[in-house]
Coordinates of C-alpha atoms in Angstrom, one line a residue:
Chain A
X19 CA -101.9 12.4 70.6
X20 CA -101.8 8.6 70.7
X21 CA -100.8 7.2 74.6
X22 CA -99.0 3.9 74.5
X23 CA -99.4 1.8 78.0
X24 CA -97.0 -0.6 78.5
X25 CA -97.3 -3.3 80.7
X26 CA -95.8 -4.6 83.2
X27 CA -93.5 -1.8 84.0
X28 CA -91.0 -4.0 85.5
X29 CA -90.5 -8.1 85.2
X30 CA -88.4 -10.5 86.5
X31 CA -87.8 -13.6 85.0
X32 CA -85.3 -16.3 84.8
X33 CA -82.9 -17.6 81.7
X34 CA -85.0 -19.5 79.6
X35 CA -88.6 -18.0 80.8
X36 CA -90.8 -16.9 77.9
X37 CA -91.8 -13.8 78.3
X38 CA -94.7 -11.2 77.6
X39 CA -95.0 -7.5 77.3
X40 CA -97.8 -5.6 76.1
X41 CA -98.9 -2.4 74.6
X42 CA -102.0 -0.9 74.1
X43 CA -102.6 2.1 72.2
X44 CA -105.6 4.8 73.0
X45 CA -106.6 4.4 69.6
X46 CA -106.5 2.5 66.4
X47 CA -103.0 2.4 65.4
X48 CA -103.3 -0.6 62.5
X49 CA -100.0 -2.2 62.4
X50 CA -97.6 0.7 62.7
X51 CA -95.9 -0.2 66.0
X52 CA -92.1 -0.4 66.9
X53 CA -90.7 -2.7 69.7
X54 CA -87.1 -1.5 71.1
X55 CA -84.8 -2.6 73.5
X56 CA -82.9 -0.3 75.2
X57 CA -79.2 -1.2 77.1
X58 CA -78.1 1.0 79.9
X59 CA -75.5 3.6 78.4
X60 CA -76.8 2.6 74.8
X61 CA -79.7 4.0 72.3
X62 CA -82.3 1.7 71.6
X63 CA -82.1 -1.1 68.9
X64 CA -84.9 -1.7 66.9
X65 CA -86.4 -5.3 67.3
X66 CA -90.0 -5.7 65.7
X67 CA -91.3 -3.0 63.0
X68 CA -94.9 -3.3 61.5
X69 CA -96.1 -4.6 64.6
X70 CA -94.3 -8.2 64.0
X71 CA -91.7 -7.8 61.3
X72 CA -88.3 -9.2 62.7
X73 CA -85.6 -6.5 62.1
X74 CA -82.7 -8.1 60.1
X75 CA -80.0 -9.3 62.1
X76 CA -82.5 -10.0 65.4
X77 CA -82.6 -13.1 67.0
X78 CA -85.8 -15.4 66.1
X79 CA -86.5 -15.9 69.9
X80 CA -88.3 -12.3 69.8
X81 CA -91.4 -12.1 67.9
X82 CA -94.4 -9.2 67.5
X83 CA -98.3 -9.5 67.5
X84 CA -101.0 -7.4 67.2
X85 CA -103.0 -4.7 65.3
X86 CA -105.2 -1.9 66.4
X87 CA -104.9 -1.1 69.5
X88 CA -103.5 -4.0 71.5
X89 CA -100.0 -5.7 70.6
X90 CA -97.5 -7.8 72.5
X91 CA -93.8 -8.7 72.1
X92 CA -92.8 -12.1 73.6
X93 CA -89.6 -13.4 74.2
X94 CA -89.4 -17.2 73.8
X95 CA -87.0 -18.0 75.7
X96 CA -85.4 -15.4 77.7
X97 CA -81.4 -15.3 77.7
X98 CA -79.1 -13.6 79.6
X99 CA -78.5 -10.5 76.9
X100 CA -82.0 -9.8 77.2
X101 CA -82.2 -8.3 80.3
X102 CA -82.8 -4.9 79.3
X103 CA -85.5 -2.3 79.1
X104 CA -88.1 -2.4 76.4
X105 CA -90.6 0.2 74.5
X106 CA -93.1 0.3 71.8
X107 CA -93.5 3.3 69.5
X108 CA -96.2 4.1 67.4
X109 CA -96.2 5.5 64.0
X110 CA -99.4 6.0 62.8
X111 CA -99.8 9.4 63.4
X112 CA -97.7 12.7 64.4
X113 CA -96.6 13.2 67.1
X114 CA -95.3 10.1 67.4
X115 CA -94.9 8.3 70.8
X116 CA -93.2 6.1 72.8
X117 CA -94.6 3.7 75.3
X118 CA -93.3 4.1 78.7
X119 CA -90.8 1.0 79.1
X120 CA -90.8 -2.5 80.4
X121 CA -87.6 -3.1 82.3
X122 CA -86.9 -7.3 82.5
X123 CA -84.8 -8.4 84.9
X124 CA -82.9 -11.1 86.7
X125 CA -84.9 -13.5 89.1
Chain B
X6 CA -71.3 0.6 58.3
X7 CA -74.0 3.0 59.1
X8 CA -73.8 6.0 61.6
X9 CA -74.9 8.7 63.4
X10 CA -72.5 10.5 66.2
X11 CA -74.3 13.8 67.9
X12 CA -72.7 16.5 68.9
X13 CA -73.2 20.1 70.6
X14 CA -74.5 18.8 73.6
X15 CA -73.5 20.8 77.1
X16 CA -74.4 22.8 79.9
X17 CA -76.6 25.7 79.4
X18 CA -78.3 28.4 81.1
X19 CA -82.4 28.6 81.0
X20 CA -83.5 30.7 78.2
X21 CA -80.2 30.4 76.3
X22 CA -79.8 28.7 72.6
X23 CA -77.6 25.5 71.8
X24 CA -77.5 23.5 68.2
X25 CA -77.2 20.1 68.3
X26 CA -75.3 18.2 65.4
X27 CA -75.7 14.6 63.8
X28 CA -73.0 13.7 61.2
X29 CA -74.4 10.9 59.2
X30 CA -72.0 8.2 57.4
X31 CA -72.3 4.9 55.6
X32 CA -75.3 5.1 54.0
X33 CA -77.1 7.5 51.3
X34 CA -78.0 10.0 53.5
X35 CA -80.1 11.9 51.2
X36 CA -82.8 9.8 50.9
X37 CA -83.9 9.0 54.6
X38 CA -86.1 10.7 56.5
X39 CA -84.7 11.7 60.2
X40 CA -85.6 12.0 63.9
X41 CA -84.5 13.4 66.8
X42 CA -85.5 11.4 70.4
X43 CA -84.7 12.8 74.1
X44 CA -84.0 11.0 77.1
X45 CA -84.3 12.3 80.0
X46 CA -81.9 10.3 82.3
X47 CA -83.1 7.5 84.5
X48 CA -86.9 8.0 82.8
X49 CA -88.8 7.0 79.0
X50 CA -87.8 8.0 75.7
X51 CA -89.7 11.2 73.7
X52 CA -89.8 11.6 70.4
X53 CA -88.8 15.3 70.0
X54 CA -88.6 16.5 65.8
X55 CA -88.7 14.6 62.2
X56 CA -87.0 15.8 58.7
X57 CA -88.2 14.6 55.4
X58 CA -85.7 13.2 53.2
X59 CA -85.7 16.5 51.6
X60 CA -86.3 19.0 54.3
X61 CA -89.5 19.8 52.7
X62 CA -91.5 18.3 55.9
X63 CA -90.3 19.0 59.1
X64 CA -92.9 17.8 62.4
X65 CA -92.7 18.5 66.2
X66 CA -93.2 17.9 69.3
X67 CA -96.0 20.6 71.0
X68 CA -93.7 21.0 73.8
X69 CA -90.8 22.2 71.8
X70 CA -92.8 24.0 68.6
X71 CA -91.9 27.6 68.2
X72 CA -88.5 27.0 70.0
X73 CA -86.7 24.2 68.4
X74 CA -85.8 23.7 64.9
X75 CA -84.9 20.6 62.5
X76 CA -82.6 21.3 59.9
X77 CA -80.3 19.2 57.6
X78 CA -77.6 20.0 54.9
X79 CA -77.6 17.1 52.7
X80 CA -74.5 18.2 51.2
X81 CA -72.7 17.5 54.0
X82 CA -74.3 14.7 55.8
X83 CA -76.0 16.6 58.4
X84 CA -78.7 17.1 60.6
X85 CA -79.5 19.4 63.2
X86 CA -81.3 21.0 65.8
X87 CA -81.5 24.5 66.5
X88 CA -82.7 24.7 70.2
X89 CA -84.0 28.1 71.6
X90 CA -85.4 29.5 75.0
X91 CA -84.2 26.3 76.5
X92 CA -85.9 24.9 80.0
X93 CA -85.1 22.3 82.6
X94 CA -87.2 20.2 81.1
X95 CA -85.2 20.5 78.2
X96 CA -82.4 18.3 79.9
X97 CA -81.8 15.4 78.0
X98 CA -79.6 13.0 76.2
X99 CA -80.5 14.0 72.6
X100 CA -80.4 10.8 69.9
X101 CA -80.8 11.2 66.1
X102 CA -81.9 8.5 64.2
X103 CA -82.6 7.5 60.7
X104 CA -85.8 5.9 59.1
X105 CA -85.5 2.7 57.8
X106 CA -86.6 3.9 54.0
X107 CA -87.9 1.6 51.2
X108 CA -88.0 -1.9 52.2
X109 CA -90.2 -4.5 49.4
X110 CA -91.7 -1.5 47.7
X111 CA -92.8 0.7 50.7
X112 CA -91.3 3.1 52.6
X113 CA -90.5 3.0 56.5
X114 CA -90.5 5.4 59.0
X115 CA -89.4 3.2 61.8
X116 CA -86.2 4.0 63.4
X117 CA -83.0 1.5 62.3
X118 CA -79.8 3.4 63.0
X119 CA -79.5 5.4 66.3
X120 CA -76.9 7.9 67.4
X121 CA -75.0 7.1 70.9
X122 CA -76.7 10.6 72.2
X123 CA -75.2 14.2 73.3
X124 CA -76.5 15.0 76.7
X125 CA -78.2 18.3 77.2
X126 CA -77.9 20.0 80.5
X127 CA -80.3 23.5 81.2
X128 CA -79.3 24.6 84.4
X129 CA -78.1 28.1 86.1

């Protein structure tokens, strides 16, 4: 099974910060990667799909990179809905997996 | 508006059964591909089972394989998930969720629409 490592596993950052998470998979995933953000007491909410293919209805400020093994989401500029916990899932291959979380908070 | 609500969620006894619903509205439910994702509170997401669009391909998780099953009845909107010999590390909020299907000409798997979860409790 593919392992997705996502790093940090906790940030905090201020309103307005831009902000980096990253997740690296154990093998060549090409560009089938999934960023979600997560709410407490909510399901996740698909952001990025395709590795950096906005979602509709997402706000611009959050953006996707990467292909193979090593992708990153970045937050522009961080605002006060955004603190929240974030994962990557891969689906290049069954079983599909899920990164283990980035939770951003408030500085 | 598309959506998922779960249901069939509760406390059960180890080694016991329980099905999990997902009624599916809002959208043509017959052609998406669909998931079910665990929880387990306070800690990551897993991805647990996937349906074809048709029920003709059904994957799992290794932990769950030969206990849990995927199902769907297209006629009536449904998915489910037949859960048997049930362990503590079963316990879980259960999600469904739905591909995202053709989008320019190709077809995705990621996950757009997401139930609000039925929680899963294995305990004696």
């Amino acid at each position: 099974a593919v392992q997705l490592t996502q790093s940090p596993s906790s940030l905090s950052a201020s309103v307005g910060d831009r902000v980096t998470i990253t997740c690296r998979a154990s093998q060549g995933i090409n560009s089938a990667l999934a960023w979600y953000q997560q709410k407490r007491g909510s399901p996740p909410n698909l952001l990025i799909y395709d590795a950096s293919s906005l979602e509709s209805g997402v706000p611009s400020r959050f953006s996707g990179s990467g292909s193979g093994t090593d992708f990153t989401l970045t937050i522009s500029s961080l605002q006060p809905d955004d603190f929240a916990t974030y994962y990557c899932q891969q689906f290049n291959s069954y079983p599909l997996t899920f990164g283990g979380g980035t939770k951003v908070e408030i500085k | 508006q598309e959506q998922l609500v779960e249901s069939g969620g509760g406390v059960v006894q180890p080694g016991r059964s329980l099905r999990l619903s997902c009624a599916a509205s809002g959208f043509p439910f017959s052609r998406f591909g669909l998931h079910w994702v665990r929880q387990t509170p306070g800690k990551g997401l897993e991805w647990v089972a996937t349906i074809s669009y048709d029920g003709g391909q059904k994957y799992y998780t290794d932990s769950v394989k030969g206990r849990f099953t995927i199902s769907r009845d297209n006629s009536k909107n449904s998915l489910f998930l037949e859960m048997s010999s049930l362990r503590g590390d079963d316990t879980a909020i259960y999600f469904c969720a739905k591909e995202q299907g053709w989008l320019n000409g190709l077809y995705n798997y990621y996950l757009d629409v997401w139930g609000k979860g039925t929680t899963v409790t294995v305990s004696s």
